[in-house]
Structures are given as C-alpha cells and as structure tokens.
Amino acid sequence: MNDREFNVLFLCTGNSARSILGEALIDRWGRGRFNGYSAGSHPKPEVHPLALRLLEHLDMDTEGLRSKNWDEFAQPGAPRMDFVFTVCDNAAREACPVWPGQPMSAHWGVPDPAAVEGDEKTRMQAFRRAFAQLENRIRIFVNLPFESLDRLRIQSEIDKIGRAGGPRGSNNIVDEKRALAHLMDLLAIEGLSGSETKVAAAIKKKLRAAGVKPGQMRFDDAHKRIGDGYEVGNLIVTLPGTRKAPRRLLMGHMDTVPLVRGAVPVRRGNRIVSKGNTGLGADNRTAVACMVTVLETLLTRGLDHPPLTLCFTVGEEVGLRGAKVLKKKDLSNPTLGFNIDGGDPADLWIGALGADRWEVD
C-alpha cells in the first residue's frame, strides 16, 4: 500500500460507546492518514454521555459523532472503507452488509463499558479501560509499515492486534506494549537541562488521558530559584489514595544531556537505540515512562492504592538542581520515596542518600 489515506470503520451493536471511541481515536492518532467512522447494527438513539464526557475531558473533537445504522456505509456514494473492525462480540456474530471495495476486517473485541453498573466513578473507569484498550490497538495499527506489507501480511497483523487484547487481556497487570509506546514517545522529545517544557507538556497530556485531573498537576517555582533561564519548575502530581495509608513518592528527572540533542529512537530487535550518532536519553525517560505507566495502570484499572505523589524534576544532569530546591510540603509530606534513575543497562537501582540500596532483577 502506498502513502495514501485509509478509511476505517468501527462497528458495534449500539454505536454509542466503543465504536464511537474507536472513531475518535483513529482520527486522533491517524494524523490525517486515517479517517475514522463508526456505525451499529441496532444503533442507540444517541451517543452515550460518558463517552462524550471522556472525549471532551481529553480535549478530543466530538463534533459530528452520532449513532447510526451500518447500512449507511453500504449505500451508493458512501465512503469506501479500507478497514472494518468489530469491537463487540454481538456485532462480530451478525451478518454485516456487503461493503463496497472489499475492505479488510478483524475483530477487536472490547468489554462493553455501557453495561457496567454502579456509581458514576465506577462507570467512568469502565469507559477509561475501554478507551485505553482501543487506543493501544489503534496506535499499533497506525504505525504498521503498510507500504512494505502485502494484503495477506496486513490481514495477519490486524488479526494479531485483535488477539493481543489490551489491559485486561493479559495476566500481566501492566500493559507492556503501552508502556513501551510511552517510552518511545518520550525518548523522541528533546529536553536538555533547563529546557524541559516540551517533556513536561507531554507528561501532563499522558496523565490527563489516564484520568489525572488538571488540578492534581502543578509546577513549583524551582525555575525561579535556580535562575539561569530555566523554563519550568519541577512537575508535581498529587493523588488521593483509595484507602487511608501513608503517602508514597515516586521521583525521576525529565532532562537529558547535550549528547542526546536530536535523538531519534528506533527499535532493533528487543533493543531501543538512537538512529543517528546521538545518545538515546533513556536516562531518565525510562523513569518518566515508568511513572506514567504506574498511574495509568492504577487509574484505568481502578486499582487500590495509597496516596501518591509523583515528582518529575528539572536540571538533574547538571547537579540535581531541581531536586536541591524542592520543598517537602510541596510533595504533600510523603513518608516513603523511590527515586528512579538509570545505571548499568543490566541493572535497575533505586535508592536515596542514607537509605538502603537494593537490586531488582
């Protein structure tokens, strides 16, 4: 397939929740190359309000989203689809219309968030889980090397994406593919010591998508106390716990060394390396991706956790400058902290001055 635009249709029975999220997500991550559509075999009268609320909270465009019958896309003059994905088991079992153009299809089943009962918080968590599972699949899909794959190989790949499941499709509590995607995103952002604005913005965007409220994220005034043209202070995220317990702190730095300027991360087998002659910057974007993944996993899965503070510091590579001016009260007084940083590629070390050091295999 050449570098052209593709039309993607998401199907479920009611076309009010999962397929709507799929349509919005393919438009977001398709970067103008993929156009999203959705429909249902027995569409609801309107889009589910929690689906719209979630998308609006994430600053995603909801204009034009509506529940509609899938027959619309089998009519003369309808957009010709390149891909059709069913996201509910009922729709996968039904006889679909004959789509013009013989699009490739696959089943990407996702549990129905609209079927979850409980208070609004419980139901919204179900919508976030469905969103995260679809987003994970869609990001893998839009990054397939279509230009180098034939039709049979593409079919194999989209079937594999559907079988891989999502956050709840694995015995591992952490969605490793999603964690890796966070790391690749962050490695591609330049952020030398004192110039961490873009990295901080990406972290905030990811945490908002995971369910962190804007009021739970703020910058301290470290940049003003450091001076030297620092752009932003330390980014501090504070979350209440789901249970009464001492507050815990996770900490890592956002900046990288000058050797990393212009780095382009690429996958080579099971390794991530820099494409050119620059450094990679895995120290300490690995910690940042880890912290983002921790919060995303806790919030999208609705897991029990103590009160948490995450601190993303500035200027670490030039003398712990952001950490030196931190105020304990700005961290909401945690009783135990973990500072995550890099060392030997074969080891992960976590420690603090005057504390025990321990190794994780």
Coordinates of C-alpha atoms in Angstrom, one line a residue:
M1 CA 0.0 0.0 0.0
N2 CA 1.3 3.4 -0.9
D3 CA 1.2 6.6 1.2
R4 CA -2.5 7.3 0.8
E5 CA -5.4 7.9 3.2
F6 CA -7.3 5.0 4.6
N7 CA -10.9 4.9 5.8
V8 CA -11.5 2.9 9.0
L9 CA -15.0 1.8 10.2
F10 CA -15.7 0.6 13.8
L11 CA -18.8 -1.5 14.4
C12 CA -20.7 -2.5 17.5
T13 CA -24.3 -3.1 18.2
G14 CA -25.4 0.2 19.6
N15 CA -22.8 2.5 18.2
S16 CA -22.9 4.6 21.3
A17 CA -19.7 3.8 23.2
R18 CA -16.9 1.5 22.0
S19 CA -17.2 2.2 18.3
I20 CA -17.5 5.9 19.0
L21 CA -14.3 5.9 21.0
G22 CA -12.6 4.0 18.1
E23 CA -13.8 6.6 15.6
A24 CA -12.4 9.4 17.7
L25 CA -9.1 7.6 18.4
I26 CA -8.3 6.8 14.8
D27 CA -8.9 10.4 13.9
R28 CA -6.6 11.5 16.8
W29 CA -3.7 9.1 16.1
G30 CA -4.2 8.7 12.3
R31 CA -2.5 12.1 11.8
G32 CA -4.6 12.8 8.7
R33 CA -3.7 9.5 7.1
F34 CA -6.6 7.5 8.6
N35 CA -10.2 8.7 8.6
G36 CA -12.5 7.3 11.3
Y37 CA -16.1 6.2 11.0
S38 CA -18.5 4.2 13.2
A39 CA -21.8 2.5 13.0
G40 CA -24.0 -0.1 14.6
S41 CA -26.4 -2.9 13.7
H42 CA -29.0 -1.6 16.1
P43 CA -27.9 1.9 16.9
K44 CA -28.9 3.7 20.1
P45 CA -30.9 7.0 19.9
E46 CA -27.8 8.9 20.9
V47 CA -24.1 8.6 21.9
H48 CA -23.5 7.5 25.5
P49 CA -23.0 10.7 27.6
L50 CA -20.0 9.2 29.4
A51 CA -18.3 8.5 26.1
L52 CA -18.7 12.1 25.1
R53 CA -17.6 13.4 28.5
L54 CA -14.5 11.3 28.4
L55 CA -13.5 12.5 25.0
E56 CA -14.2 16.2 25.9
H57 CA -12.1 15.8 29.1
L58 CA -9.2 14.6 26.9
D59 CA -9.7 17.6 24.5
M60 CA -10.7 15.3 21.7
D61 CA -13.1 16.5 19.0
T62 CA -16.7 15.3 19.5
E63 CA -18.3 17.3 16.7
G64 CA -20.2 15.1 14.3
L65 CA -20.2 12.0 16.5
R66 CA -23.5 10.2 16.3
S67 CA -25.1 6.8 16.5
K68 CA -26.0 5.5 13.1
N69 CA -27.0 2.3 11.3
W70 CA -24.3 0.4 9.5
D71 CA -26.4 0.3 6.4
E72 CA -25.4 3.9 5.7
F73 CA -21.9 2.7 4.6
A74 CA -23.3 0.1 2.2
Q75 CA -25.2 2.7 0.2
P76 CA -24.1 4.1 -3.1
G77 CA -22.0 7.2 -2.6
A78 CA -20.9 6.2 0.9
P79 CA -17.2 6.4 1.8
R80 CA -15.3 3.3 0.6
M81 CA -13.8 1.6 3.6
D82 CA -10.3 0.1 3.7
F83 CA -10.6 -1.5 7.1
V84 CA -13.6 -2.6 9.2
F85 CA -13.2 -3.6 12.9
T86 CA -15.9 -5.0 15.1
V87 CA -15.4 -4.1 18.7
C88 CA -18.2 -6.1 20.3
D89 CA -18.9 -9.8 20.1
N90 CA -22.5 -9.4 19.1
A91 CA -21.6 -7.4 16.1
A92 CA -18.9 -9.9 15.1
R93 CA -21.5 -12.7 15.0
E94 CA -24.1 -10.8 13.0
A95 CA -24.2 -10.8 9.2
C96 CA -22.7 -7.5 8.1
P97 CA -23.7 -5.6 4.9
V98 CA -21.6 -6.1 1.8
W99 CA -19.1 -3.3 2.0
P100 CA -18.0 -1.6 -1.3
G101 CA -14.4 -2.1 -2.1
Q102 CA -13.9 -5.4 -0.1
P103 CA -12.2 -3.8 3.0
M104 CA -10.0 -5.9 5.3
S105 CA -11.7 -6.7 8.6
A106 CA -10.8 -8.0 12.0
H107 CA -12.5 -8.5 15.4
W108 CA -11.1 -6.2 18.2
G109 CA -13.4 -7.2 21.0
V110 CA -13.6 -4.8 24.0
P111 CA -15.8 -5.3 27.1
D112 CA -18.9 -3.0 26.9
P113 CA -18.4 -0.1 29.3
A114 CA -22.0 0.9 29.0
A115 CA -23.0 -2.4 30.6
V116 CA -21.1 -1.7 33.8
E117 CA -23.3 -0.8 36.8
G118 CA -22.5 1.3 39.8
D119 CA -21.9 5.0 40.6
E120 CA -20.6 7.4 38.1
K121 CA -16.9 7.0 39.1
T122 CA -17.2 3.2 38.6
R123 CA -18.8 3.6 35.2
M124 CA -16.3 6.2 34.0
Q125 CA -13.5 3.8 35.0
A126 CA -15.1 1.3 32.7
F127 CA -15.1 3.8 29.8
R128 CA -11.4 4.7 30.5
R129 CA -10.5 1.0 30.4
A130 CA -12.2 0.6 27.0
F131 CA -10.6 3.8 25.8
A132 CA -7.1 2.6 26.9
Q133 CA -7.6 -0.8 25.2
L134 CA -8.7 0.7 21.9
E135 CA -6.0 3.3 22.0
N136 CA -3.3 0.7 22.5
R137 CA -4.6 -1.3 19.5
I138 CA -5.0 1.8 17.3
R139 CA -1.6 3.2 18.0
I140 CA -0.1 -0.2 17.0
F141 CA -2.3 -0.3 13.9
V142 CA -1.5 3.2 12.5
N143 CA 2.2 2.6 12.9
L144 CA 2.2 -0.6 10.8
P145 CA 4.6 -0.3 7.8
F146 CA 1.7 -0.5 5.3
E147 CA 3.9 0.4 2.3
S148 CA 6.1 -2.7 2.8
L149 CA 3.3 -5.2 3.6
D150 CA 1.1 -7.1 1.2
R151 CA -2.6 -7.6 1.8
L152 CA -2.1 -11.1 3.4
R153 CA 0.5 -9.7 5.8
I154 CA -1.7 -6.8 6.8
Q155 CA -4.6 -9.1 7.5
S156 CA -2.3 -11.2 9.7
E157 CA -1.1 -8.1 11.6
I158 CA -4.6 -6.7 12.2
D159 CA -5.8 -10.1 13.4
K160 CA -2.8 -10.3 15.7
I161 CA -3.7 -6.9 17.2
G162 CA -7.2 -8.1 18.0
R163 CA -5.9 -11.3 19.6
A164 CA -3.4 -9.4 21.7
G165 CA -6.1 -7.9 23.8
G166 CA -5.5 -4.9 26.0
P167 CA -5.0 -4.1 29.6
R168 CA -7.4 -6.8 30.7
G169 CA -6.3 -9.3 28.0
S170 CA -3.1 -10.3 29.8
N171 CA -2.2 -11.9 33.0
N172 CA 0.4 -9.2 33.5
I173 CA -1.1 -6.2 35.3
V174 CA 1.0 -3.8 33.2
D175 CA 0.3 -3.4 29.5
E176 CA 3.8 -3.8 28.3
K177 CA 3.1 -2.6 24.7
R178 CA 1.6 0.6 26.1
A179 CA 4.5 1.2 28.5
L180 CA 6.9 0.8 25.6
A181 CA 4.8 3.3 23.5
H182 CA 5.1 5.8 26.3
L183 CA 8.8 5.4 26.4
M184 CA 9.2 5.7 22.6
D185 CA 7.1 8.9 22.7
L186 CA 9.2 10.4 25.5
L187 CA 12.6 9.5 24.0
A188 CA 11.7 11.4 20.9
I189 CA 11.3 14.7 22.8
E190 CA 14.3 16.9 23.2
G191 CA 14.7 18.3 26.7
L192 CA 18.1 19.4 27.9
S193 CA 18.7 20.6 31.4
G194 CA 16.7 23.9 31.8
S195 CA 14.6 23.3 28.7
E196 CA 12.1 20.7 29.9
T197 CA 8.9 22.5 28.8
K198 CA 8.0 20.1 26.0
V199 CA 8.7 17.0 28.0
A200 CA 6.6 18.3 30.9
A201 CA 3.8 19.1 28.4
A202 CA 3.9 15.5 27.1
I203 CA 3.8 14.1 30.6
K204 CA 0.8 16.2 31.5
K205 CA -1.1 15.2 28.4
K206 CA -0.5 11.5 29.0
L207 CA -1.5 11.8 32.7
R208 CA -4.7 13.7 31.7
A209 CA -5.5 10.9 29.3
A210 CA -5.1 8.4 32.1
G211 CA -7.6 10.3 34.3
V212 CA -5.5 12.7 36.3
K213 CA -7.3 16.0 36.9
P214 CA -5.7 19.2 35.9
G215 CA -5.9 20.5 39.5
Q216 CA -3.8 17.5 40.6
M217 CA -0.8 18.6 38.5
R218 CA 1.3 21.7 39.1
F219 CA 4.8 23.2 38.7
D220 CA 6.7 24.5 41.7
D221 CA 8.9 27.6 41.4
A222 CA 12.2 25.8 41.1
H223 CA 13.0 27.5 37.9
K224 CA 12.8 31.0 39.5
R225 CA 15.0 29.9 42.4
I226 CA 17.5 28.3 40.1
G227 CA 17.6 31.1 37.6
D228 CA 19.9 30.7 34.6
G229 CA 17.0 30.8 32.2
Y230 CA 15.3 27.7 33.3
E231 CA 11.9 27.4 31.6
V232 CA 9.8 25.5 34.1
G233 CA 9.9 24.1 37.7
N234 CA 9.6 20.6 38.9
L235 CA 6.3 19.0 37.8
I236 CA 4.4 17.6 40.9
V237 CA 1.4 15.3 40.7
T238 CA -0.6 14.6 43.9
L239 CA -3.3 12.0 44.1
P240 CA -5.5 10.9 47.0
G241 CA -5.5 7.2 47.9
T242 CA -8.3 4.8 47.6
R243 CA -7.6 3.8 51.2
K244 CA -6.1 5.5 54.2
A245 CA -2.3 5.0 54.2
P246 CA 1.0 6.9 54.4
R247 CA 1.7 8.9 51.2
R248 CA 4.3 7.4 48.8
L249 CA 6.6 9.3 46.5
L250 CA 7.9 8.3 43.0
M251 CA 10.5 10.6 41.6
G252 CA 12.5 10.9 38.4
H253 CA 14.1 13.6 36.3
M254 CA 12.9 15.0 32.9
D255 CA 16.2 16.4 31.5
T256 CA 18.8 14.8 29.3
V257 CA 22.4 15.6 28.5
P258 CA 23.6 17.5 25.4
L259 CA 24.7 14.3 23.7
V260 CA 21.0 13.4 23.2
R261 CA 20.2 16.5 21.2
G262 CA 18.3 15.4 18.1
A263 CA 17.9 11.8 19.1
V264 CA 15.6 9.6 17.1
P265 CA 14.7 6.4 18.9
V266 CA 14.3 3.2 16.9
R267 CA 13.6 -0.4 17.7
R268 CA 16.2 -3.0 16.7
G269 CA 15.0 -6.4 17.9
N270 CA 14.5 -6.2 21.6
R271 CA 16.6 -3.1 22.0
I272 CA 15.9 0.6 21.6
V273 CA 18.8 2.6 20.1
S274 CA 19.4 6.0 18.7
K275 CA 19.1 6.2 14.9
G276 CA 22.0 8.5 14.4
N277 CA 25.2 9.4 16.2
T278 CA 23.5 10.9 19.3
G279 CA 22.9 9.4 22.7
L280 CA 19.5 7.9 23.4
G281 CA 18.3 9.7 26.5
A282 CA 17.0 6.5 28.1
D283 CA 18.3 8.0 31.4
N284 CA 16.0 9.2 32.6
R285 CA 13.0 9.0 30.2
T286 CA 12.7 5.4 31.3
A287 CA 11.8 6.6 34.8
V288 CA 9.3 9.1 33.4
A289 CA 7.6 6.4 31.2
C290 CA 7.6 4.1 34.2
M291 CA 5.9 6.7 36.4
V292 CA 3.3 7.5 33.7
T293 CA 2.6 3.8 33.3
V294 CA 2.1 3.3 37.0
L295 CA -0.5 6.0 37.3
E296 CA -2.2 4.9 34.1
T297 CA -2.4 1.3 35.3
L298 CA -3.8 2.2 38.7
L299 CA -6.4 4.6 37.3
T300 CA -7.6 2.8 34.2
R301 CA -7.9 -0.4 36.1
G302 CA -9.4 1.1 39.2
L303 CA -6.8 -0.5 41.4
D304 CA -6.4 0.1 45.2
H305 CA -3.5 2.4 46.1
P306 CA -2.2 4.7 48.9
P307 CA -2.0 8.5 48.5
L308 CA 0.7 9.1 45.8
T309 CA 3.0 12.0 44.8
L310 CA 4.9 11.9 41.6
C311 CA 7.7 14.4 41.1
F312 CA 9.4 15.0 37.8
T313 CA 12.5 17.1 38.4
V314 CA 14.4 19.5 36.2
G315 CA 18.2 20.0 35.9
E316 CA 19.3 16.7 37.4
E317 CA 22.1 16.1 34.9
V318 CA 23.9 19.4 35.8
G319 CA 23.9 18.9 39.6
L320 CA 20.5 17.9 40.9
R321 CA 19.4 21.5 40.6
G322 CA 15.6 20.9 40.7
A323 CA 15.8 18.4 43.5
K324 CA 18.0 20.7 45.6
V325 CA 15.3 23.3 45.8
L326 CA 12.4 21.0 46.3
K327 CA 10.2 21.8 49.4
K328 CA 8.8 18.8 51.3
K329 CA 5.5 20.5 51.8
D330 CA 5.1 20.8 48.0
L331 CA 5.3 17.0 47.9
S332 CA 2.4 16.7 50.5
N333 CA 4.8 15.2 53.0
P334 CA 5.4 11.6 51.8
T335 CA 6.7 9.1 54.3
L336 CA 8.5 6.8 51.8
G337 CA 10.0 7.7 48.4
F338 CA 11.5 5.9 45.4
N339 CA 13.9 7.8 43.2
I340 CA 14.2 6.0 39.8
D341 CA 17.3 6.5 37.8
G342 CA 19.5 4.6 35.3
G343 CA 22.8 2.8 35.8
D344 CA 24.2 -0.3 34.2
P345 CA 21.8 -1.4 31.4
A346 CA 21.6 -4.8 33.1
D347 CA 20.5 -3.4 36.5
L348 CA 17.8 -1.2 38.0
W349 CA 18.9 0.7 41.1
I350 CA 16.6 2.6 43.4
G351 CA 18.0 4.4 46.4
A352 CA 18.4 7.7 48.4
L353 CA 21.1 9.2 50.5
G354 CA 21.3 7.4 53.8
A355 CA 19.0 4.7 52.7
D356 CA 19.5 1.1 51.8
R357 CA 20.2 0.2 48.1
W358 CA 18.5 -2.8 46.6
E359 CA 18.6 -4.5 43.3
V360 CA 15.7 -5.7 41.1
D361 CA 16.3 -8.5 38.7

